[in-house]
Short mmCIF file of C-alpha atoms in Angstrom, two decimals:
data_model
loop_
_atom_site.label_atom_id
_atom_site.label_comp_id
_atom_site.label_asym_id
_atom_site.label_seq_id
_atom_site.Cartn_x
_atom_site.Cartn_y
_atom_site.Cartn_z
CA MET A 63 -0.36 -0.05 -0.07
CA PRO A 64 1.59 3.34 -0.87
CA ILE A 65 1.89 5.17 2.66
CA ALA A 66 3.21 8.89 3.31
CA TYR A 67 4.55 9.53 6.72
CA LEU A 68 5.22 13.39 7.60
CA ASP A 69 7.77 13.95 9.96
CA LEU A 70 6.82 17.34 11.48
CA ILE A 71 10.20 18.52 12.76
CA GLY A 72 9.25 22.24 12.86
CA GLY A 73 5.25 22.31 12.71
CA ILE A 74 3.40 22.06 9.88
CA ALA A 75 1.43 24.80 7.47
CA GLY A 76 -0.47 24.42 4.64
CA ASP A 77 2.61 25.79 2.25
CA ILE A 78 4.94 23.81 4.30
CA PHE A 79 3.06 20.45 3.34
CA LEU A 80 2.63 21.29 -0.62
CA ALA A 81 6.38 22.36 -0.63
CA ALA A 82 7.09 18.57 0.51
CA LEU A 83 4.79 17.49 -1.87
CA LEU A 84 6.02 19.16 -4.68
CA ASP A 85 10.22 18.40 -3.42
CA ALA A 86 9.00 14.56 -3.15
CA GLY A 87 7.82 14.86 -6.87
CA TYR A 88 4.73 16.70 -6.80
CA PRO A 89 4.67 18.64 -10.43
CA GLU A 90 4.57 21.92 -10.22
CA THR A 91 2.76 21.71 -13.59
CA HIS A 92 0.06 19.92 -11.97
CA LEU A 93 -0.16 22.34 -8.73
CA ALA A 94 -0.57 25.25 -11.21
CA THR A 95 -3.22 23.32 -13.04
CA VAL A 96 -5.17 22.68 -9.77
CA LEU A 97 -4.94 26.46 -9.30
CA LYS A 98 -5.86 27.73 -12.54
CA GLN A 99 -9.30 26.01 -10.96
CA LEU A 100 -9.07 27.98 -7.97
CA PRO A 101 -10.29 31.65 -7.54
CA GLY A 102 -8.24 34.52 -6.89
CA GLY A 103 -6.06 34.46 -10.25
CA LEU A 104 -3.16 32.54 -8.70
CA SER A 105 0.07 31.34 -9.51
CA LEU A 106 2.83 29.44 -7.77
CA LYS A 107 6.52 30.43 -6.98
CA THR A 108 8.91 28.33 -5.90
CA GLU A 109 12.62 28.54 -4.04
CA ASN A 110 14.79 25.88 -3.58
CA LEU A 111 16.57 26.89 -0.02
CA LYS A 112 19.52 25.78 2.14
CA ILE A 113 18.50 25.25 6.07
CA ASN A 114 21.24 24.27 7.98
CA GLY A 115 22.98 22.76 5.05
CA VAL A 116 19.41 20.68 4.20
CA SER A 117 17.93 21.32 0.41
CA ALA A 118 14.45 21.92 1.16
CA LYS A 119 11.86 23.85 -1.35
CA LYS A 120 10.21 26.86 -0.36
CA VAL A 121 6.10 27.77 -1.81
CA SER A 122 4.77 30.88 -2.01
CA ILE A 123 1.22 31.04 -3.50
CA VAL A 124 0.15 34.85 -5.43
CA ALA A 125 -2.53 36.24 -6.12
CA ARG A 126 -3.62 38.62 -9.06
CA THR A 127 -7.11 39.31 -7.57
CA THR A 128 -7.94 41.70 -5.28
CA GLY A 129 -10.03 40.85 -1.76
CA VAL A 130 -10.93 37.64 -0.30
CA LEU A 131 -12.42 34.02 0.15
CA PRO A 132 -15.74 34.57 1.50
CA GLN A 133 -15.91 34.67 5.43
CA LYS A 134 -19.02 32.81 6.37
CA ARG A 135 -19.60 28.95 5.78
CA THR A 136 -22.58 28.89 3.51
CA GLU A 137 -21.14 31.30 1.27
CA LEU A 138 -17.12 29.47 0.66
CA PHE A 139 -19.11 26.09 1.00
CA SER A 140 -21.10 27.09 -2.11
CA LEU A 141 -17.75 28.73 -3.71
CA VAL A 142 -16.44 25.56 -3.37
CA ASP A 143 -19.13 23.03 -4.49
CA ARG A 144 -19.08 25.34 -8.13
CA LEU A 145 -15.14 24.48 -8.41
CA PRO A 146 -14.22 21.67 -10.88
CA PHE A 147 -13.09 19.01 -9.13
CA GLU A 148 -14.27 15.11 -8.28
CA LYS A 149 -16.89 15.02 -5.94
CA LYS A 150 -14.57 12.98 -3.35
CA VAL A 151 -12.03 16.07 -3.83
CA LEU A 152 -14.72 18.31 -2.95
CA ALA A 153 -15.96 16.24 0.04
CA LYS A 154 -12.21 16.09 1.57
CA ALA A 155 -11.94 20.07 0.96
CA LYS A 156 -15.03 21.09 2.75
CA ASN A 157 -14.16 18.27 5.58
CA ILE A 158 -10.99 20.05 6.31
CA LEU A 159 -12.71 23.84 5.96
CA GLU A 160 -15.86 22.31 8.39
CA THR A 161 -13.07 21.51 10.82
CA ILE A 162 -11.89 25.47 10.85
CA PHE A 163 -15.01 26.56 11.15
CA GLN A 164 -15.81 24.42 13.69
CA ALA A 165 -12.86 25.39 16.01
CA GLU A 166 -13.88 28.66 15.69
CA ALA A 167 -17.30 29.06 16.33
CA LYS A 168 -16.03 26.81 19.32
CA VAL A 169 -13.41 29.26 19.92
CA HIS A 170 -15.25 32.57 19.99
CA GLY A 171 -18.90 31.63 21.05
CA GLU A 172 -20.41 31.78 17.67
CA ASP A 173 -22.79 30.12 16.06
CA ILE A 174 -20.75 27.64 13.05
CA ASN A 175 -23.13 29.76 10.42
CA GLN A 176 -22.12 33.31 11.61
CA VAL A 177 -18.63 32.31 12.27
CA HIS A 178 -15.67 34.84 10.27
CA LEU A 179 -12.76 33.35 9.00
CA HIS A 180 -11.02 36.26 8.97
CA GLU A 181 -7.12 35.85 8.35
CA LEU A 182 -7.81 31.60 6.76
CA SER A 183 -10.36 33.54 4.25
CA ALA A 184 -6.98 34.44 1.95
CA PHE A 185 -7.49 33.12 -1.62
CA ASP A 186 -4.17 30.59 -0.66
CA THR A 187 -5.73 28.70 2.17
CA LEU A 188 -7.68 26.66 -0.87
CA ALA A 189 -4.84 26.59 -2.85
CA ASP A 190 -3.12 24.87 0.43
CA ILE A 191 -5.95 22.82 1.00
CA PHE A 192 -6.96 21.32 -3.11
CA GLY A 193 -2.84 21.69 -3.67
CA VAL A 194 -2.35 18.80 -0.53
CA LEU A 195 -4.71 17.00 -1.73
CA GLY A 196 -3.99 16.82 -5.39
CA GLY A 197 -0.13 16.42 -4.48
CA LEU A 198 -1.24 13.01 -2.40
CA SER A 199 -3.02 11.92 -5.18
CA TYR A 200 -0.67 12.40 -7.81
CA LEU A 201 1.86 10.63 -5.75
CA LYS A 202 -0.64 7.73 -5.29
CA VAL A 203 -0.85 7.68 -1.70
CA GLU A 204 -3.34 5.76 0.38
CA GLU A 205 -2.78 6.55 3.78
CA VAL A 206 -0.67 9.03 5.53
CA CYS A 207 0.84 8.96 9.41
CA ALA A 208 2.93 11.81 11.08
CA SER A 209 5.05 12.21 13.74
CA GLU A 210 3.66 13.26 17.18
CA ILE A 211 3.51 17.53 16.59
CA PRO A 212 5.32 19.75 17.82
CA LEU A 213 3.93 22.74 19.61
CA GLY A 214 5.97 26.10 20.32
CA ARG A 215 4.86 29.11 22.53
CA GLY A 216 4.71 32.71 22.28
CA LEU A 217 2.56 35.31 20.95
CA ILE A 218 0.81 36.08 17.34
CA HIS A 219 -0.55 39.06 16.00
CA SER A 220 -4.64 38.73 14.57
CA ARG A 221 -7.50 40.67 13.93
CA HIS A 222 -8.69 39.73 17.40
CA GLY A 223 -5.62 41.22 18.51
CA ILE A 224 -2.44 39.72 20.57
CA LEU A 225 -3.06 36.08 20.82
CA PRO A 226 -1.25 33.12 22.77
CA ALA A 227 0.69 30.67 20.04
CA PRO A 228 -0.71 28.22 19.16
CA ALA A 229 -3.84 30.24 18.79
CA PRO A 230 -6.39 28.43 20.40
CA ALA A 231 -8.41 27.91 17.20
CA THR A 232 -5.31 25.54 16.42
CA LEU A 233 -5.51 23.74 19.58
CA GLU A 234 -9.32 23.37 19.22
CA ILE A 235 -8.58 21.38 16.59
CA LEU A 236 -5.70 19.42 17.90
CA LYS A 237 -8.03 17.70 20.43
CA GLY A 238 -7.07 14.22 20.56
CA LEU A 239 -4.30 13.89 18.26
CA PRO A 240 -0.68 13.70 20.23
CA VAL A 241 1.47 16.66 20.57
CA LYS A 242 4.69 17.92 22.22
CA GLY A 243 6.65 20.93 23.47
CA ILE A 244 9.29 22.69 21.96
CA PRO A 245 11.19 25.90 22.86
CA GLU A 246 10.38 27.33 20.44
CA LYS A 247 8.88 30.81 21.09
CA LYS A 248 6.59 31.12 17.46
CA GLU A 249 3.72 30.05 15.96
CA THR A 250 4.56 25.70 14.74
CA VAL A 251 1.49 24.72 13.24
CA THR A 252 -1.39 26.86 12.20
CA PRO A 253 -5.10 26.27 11.54
CA THR A 254 -4.72 24.80 8.11
CA GLY A 255 -1.49 22.71 9.14
CA ALA A 256 -3.86 21.35 12.40
CA ALA A 257 -7.14 20.72 9.86
CA LEU A 258 -4.88 19.03 6.85
CA LEU A 259 -3.30 16.93 9.81
CA LYS A 260 -6.80 16.08 11.44
CA ASN A 261 -8.52 14.95 8.28
CA LEU A 262 -5.56 13.19 6.17
CA VAL A 263 -3.43 11.40 9.09
CA LYS A 264 -4.47 7.66 10.04
CA ASP A 265 -1.95 6.99 12.62
CA PHE A 266 0.43 9.05 14.97
CA GLY A 267 3.86 8.03 15.91
CA PRO A 268 7.26 6.50 14.71
CA PHE A 269 8.48 5.92 11.35
CA PRO A 270 6.05 2.87 10.14
CA GLU A 271 7.19 0.17 8.28
CA MET A 272 7.92 1.11 5.18
CA ARG A 273 10.12 1.09 1.78
CA ILE A 274 11.20 4.47 1.41
CA SER A 275 11.03 5.42 -2.36
CA LYS A 276 10.63 9.16 -2.03
CA VAL A 277 11.87 12.11 0.16
CA GLY A 278 10.39 15.71 0.33
CA TYR A 279 11.81 18.62 2.23
CA GLY A 280 9.42 21.76 2.64
CA ALA A 281 10.25 24.54 4.14
CA GLY A 282 8.32 27.52 6.37
CA HIS A 283 8.70 30.89 5.87
CA GLN A 284 9.99 32.05 9.45
CA LYS A 285 13.16 31.17 10.85
CA PHE A 286 13.33 28.99 13.96
CA ASP A 287 15.69 29.44 16.80
CA THR A 288 16.08 25.82 18.46
CA CYS A 289 15.30 24.03 15.85
CA PRO A 290 15.17 23.85 11.53
CA ASN A 291 11.34 25.14 10.23
CA ILE A 292 11.43 22.00 7.86
CA LEU A 293 8.28 19.18 7.06
CA ARG A 294 10.16 15.98 6.30
CA LEU A 295 7.91 14.17 3.68
CA LEU A 296 8.66 9.90 3.22
CA VAL A 297 6.39 8.12 0.42
CA GLY A 298 7.00 4.65 -0.31
CA LYS A 299 5.31 1.34 0.25
CA LYS A 300 3.75 0.04 3.78
CA ARG A 301 5.57 -3.32 4.86
CA THR A 302 3.20 -5.70 6.44
CA THR A 303 4.17 -9.78 6.82
CA GLU A 304 1.87 -11.58 4.49
CA ASN A 305 -1.76 -12.07 6.09
CA LEU A 306 -0.72 -10.16 9.49
CA SER A 307 -2.90 -7.78 10.32
CA GLY A 308 -1.46 -5.05 12.86
CA GLU A 309 -3.98 -3.56 15.30
CA LYS A 310 -3.33 -0.81 17.66
CA VAL A 311 -4.20 -2.58 21.62
CA VAL A 312 -4.37 -0.95 25.09
CA GLU A 313 -2.64 -3.38 28.14
CA LEU A 314 -3.96 -2.47 31.70
CA GLU A 315 -1.58 -3.82 34.09
CA ALA A 316 -2.39 -3.76 38.57
CA ASN A 317 -0.42 -5.15 41.42
CA ILE A 318 -3.17 -7.19 43.95
CA ASP A 319 -2.31 -8.71 47.12
CA ASP A 320 -5.45 -8.50 48.78
CA LYS A 321 -7.49 -10.89 46.92
CA THR A 322 -8.66 -14.90 47.15
CA PRO A 323 -8.49 -17.12 43.97
CA GLU A 324 -11.66 -17.26 43.50
CA GLU A 325 -12.43 -13.82 43.58
CA LEU A 326 -9.51 -13.14 41.08
CA ALA A 327 -11.13 -15.74 38.95
CA PHE A 328 -14.48 -13.89 39.13
CA LEU A 329 -12.92 -10.42 38.22
CA ALA A 330 -11.38 -12.17 35.00
CA GLU A 331 -14.78 -13.05 34.58
CA LYS A 332 -16.35 -10.16 34.36
CA LEU A 333 -13.33 -8.54 32.41
CA MET A 334 -13.52 -11.04 29.83
CA SER A 335 -17.87 -10.55 29.16
CA SER A 336 -17.01 -6.75 29.36
CA GLY A 337 -14.93 -6.80 26.27
CA ALA A 338 -10.92 -7.69 27.29
CA LEU A 339 -9.43 -9.54 24.55
CA ASP A 340 -7.26 -11.51 27.21
CA VAL A 341 -6.88 -11.36 31.15
CA GLY A 342 -4.01 -12.83 32.85
CA PHE A 343 -2.40 -13.12 36.15
CA THR A 344 1.29 -13.32 37.33
CA PRO A 345 2.13 -14.52 41.03
CA PHE A 346 5.07 -12.34 42.24
CA PHE A 347 6.47 -11.39 45.62
CA MET A 348 5.39 -7.31 46.74
CA LYS A 349 6.50 -5.16 49.14
CA LYS A 350 7.59 -6.00 52.42
CA GLY A 351 7.76 -10.06 50.82
CA ARG A 352 4.17 -10.15 50.69
CA PRO A 353 2.51 -12.61 47.60
CA GLY A 354 0.56 -11.31 44.98
CA PHE A 355 -0.57 -11.04 41.47
CA LYS A 356 0.06 -8.60 38.96
CA LEU A 357 -2.94 -8.15 36.77
CA CYS A 358 -2.79 -7.81 32.80
CA ILE A 359 -6.01 -6.84 30.49
CA LEU A 360 -5.56 -7.07 26.61
CA ALA A 361 -8.25 -4.47 25.27
CA LYS A 362 -9.01 -2.52 22.29
CA PRO A 363 -8.54 0.85 22.84
CA GLU A 364 -12.28 1.56 22.70
CA ASN A 365 -13.02 -0.38 25.95
CA THR A 366 -10.73 1.09 28.21
CA ASN A 367 -12.51 3.42 30.06
CA GLN A 368 -15.07 0.34 30.79
CA LEU A 369 -12.98 -2.15 32.13
CA VAL A 370 -10.95 0.45 34.58
CA LYS A 371 -14.65 0.81 35.78
CA ILE A 372 -14.71 -2.48 36.38
CA PHE A 373 -11.52 -3.11 37.81
CA PHE A 374 -12.30 -0.04 40.40
CA SER A 375 -15.72 -1.72 41.27
CA GLU A 376 -14.18 -5.10 42.31
CA GLU A 377 -10.75 -3.92 43.26
CA THR A 378 -9.45 -2.30 46.31
CA SER A 379 -6.25 -0.85 44.36
CA LEU A 380 -6.18 2.35 43.90
CA GLY A 381 -4.66 2.42 40.42
CA VAL A 382 -4.30 0.70 36.72
CA ARG A 383 -1.29 1.92 34.76
CA ILE A 384 -2.20 1.74 31.11
CA ARG A 385 -0.09 1.42 27.87
CA GLU A 386 -1.02 1.33 23.92
CA ILE A 387 1.01 -1.34 22.49
CA LYS A 388 0.97 -2.78 18.85
CA ARG A 389 0.34 -6.73 17.95
CA LYS A 390 0.16 -8.57 15.09
CA THR A 391 -2.50 -11.26 14.68
CA CYS A 392 -2.92 -14.16 12.02
CA PRO A 393 -6.41 -14.16 10.82
CA ARG A 394 -8.34 -16.77 12.05
CA GLN A 395 -12.18 -17.88 11.98
CA ILE A 396 -14.07 -20.01 14.51
CA LYS A 397 -16.24 -23.20 12.12
CA LYS A 398 -18.57 -25.42 13.25
CA ILE A 399 -17.19 -29.19 12.01
CA SER A 400 -18.67 -32.20 12.55
CA THR A 401 -17.51 -35.29 14.17
CA PRO A 402 -18.18 -38.98 15.18
CA TRP A 403 -18.58 -37.73 18.72
CA GLY A 404 -20.02 -35.08 17.91
CA GLU A 405 -20.04 -30.79 16.77
CA ILE A 406 -17.67 -29.05 17.94
CA SER A 407 -16.02 -25.00 17.10
CA VAL A 408 -12.64 -25.02 16.39
CA LYS A 409 -10.55 -22.08 15.51
CA PHE A 410 -8.64 -21.89 12.38
CA ALA A 411 -5.79 -19.91 11.98
CA LYS A 412 -4.82 -18.95 8.19
CA ALA A 413 -1.33 -18.72 6.56
CA PRO A 414 1.55 -17.98 8.09
CA CYS A 415 0.20 -19.60 11.55
CA ASP A 416 -1.66 -22.73 9.43
CA SER A 417 -2.89 -24.25 13.04
CA PHE A 418 -6.25 -24.85 14.81
CA LYS A 419 -7.53 -25.23 18.27
CA ILE A 420 -10.82 -27.08 19.58
CA GLU A 421 -12.70 -24.53 21.12
CA PHE A 422 -12.40 -26.09 25.25
CA GLU A 423 -16.03 -25.78 26.41
CA ASP A 424 -17.25 -27.59 22.90
CA LEU A 425 -15.00 -30.37 24.14
CA LYS A 426 -16.18 -30.02 27.59
CA LYS A 427 -19.42 -30.17 27.11
CA LEU A 428 -19.19 -33.10 24.73
CA SER A 429 -16.64 -35.49 26.89
CA GLU A 430 -19.53 -34.93 29.82
CA GLN A 431 -22.42 -35.72 26.63
CA THR A 432 -20.34 -38.81 25.94
CA GLY A 433 -18.47 -39.77 28.79
CA ILE A 434 -15.11 -39.82 27.34
CA PRO A 435 -12.04 -38.74 29.39
CA LEU A 436 -11.45 -35.22 28.23
CA ILE A 437 -7.89 -35.99 27.09
CA LYS A 438 -8.84 -39.05 25.40
CA LEU A 439 -11.65 -37.04 23.35
CA LYS A 440 -9.34 -34.28 22.44
CA LYS A 441 -7.04 -36.54 21.01
CA ASN A 442 -9.28 -38.30 18.97
CA ILE A 443 -11.15 -34.64 17.27
CA GLU A 444 -7.77 -33.52 16.83
CA SER A 445 -6.47 -37.23 15.05
CA TYR A 446 -9.93 -36.89 13.57
CA LEU A 447 -9.21 -33.16 11.90
CA LYS A 448 -6.01 -33.98 10.62
CA ARG A 449 -6.70 -36.40 8.49
CA HIS A 450 -10.27 -34.82 7.41
CA LEU A 451 -8.33 -31.18 6.78
CA LYS A 452 -6.10 -33.28 4.73
CA ALA A 453 -8.61 -34.88 2.71
#
């Protein structure tokens, strides 16, 4: 799968993202065609420069038409709907603009249809959005990932007066996304840059497993004091182990020293029935030499809060450690198989695992029904399944 990774060294703005795409192979002629379809009589100016010895591209979008875009949501969306782009491109662009309008409305305490974009009503806002969408499409990128988002602190000038950086609307957009502070007293992320991240990036974190084919460097218009003001874009193919699926899971862990085995079994059963993927206990010695158990719960991120509530309702422990981890899993399927001893559920794992496992509860029930010892019945069914599957 074609993938792009945004290494947000100095942050992100629409023009920096666009510059990185151009440096990674997006033709200027293609971007010029996109700009011709936008209002404002836009033209493209690019500059190749070196930042700390690294070659990077800087982009400027110049509007020949005086004035600004419509500042209100309904008027701007009406303009966008009339632009000669594919419906899916228009939909993505409107989602990005909607993110900005929602943030502005929340920050200023206004109805979303009464909000004015002010600075973001410049013609180059649409150029950044449609240019980025065009660049990703041209490079055939199907998935975008990014590093943590670096945020500086300082003061910026706006039509509302002097505001803290990051701008309040930018922070509103960045809610739910991973950020980190850097010692830079300037704006490192613009509202347009934040909206592009919010709508286009699927995953944030370290470099993904990929085979890199292109690298582009986009340069910002400001000079930073503590880091280069560049965005590094990696384009390539995502590397995945054949047939293995990757997913994020959450590991919840706690130390327990005041429960009986029966109570622990009840807790495990309750957690599993409430969405836990796995529950385990490891015996170990705690403080003052007391024997205890380490509880480990594996869960999907969306089930975390529910499982934490269950834990605290059944436990006297005062805290739970939570870690987000990644795991690879083999595709699996549970099938009902008829055997000479009765019907039983079997979990089949596909390549590269190529194995099967009899569901224990079905095996236990079948053993009780037939009177055959569980161990013997398991061996008989496994032997039958191996012959049956080969046939």
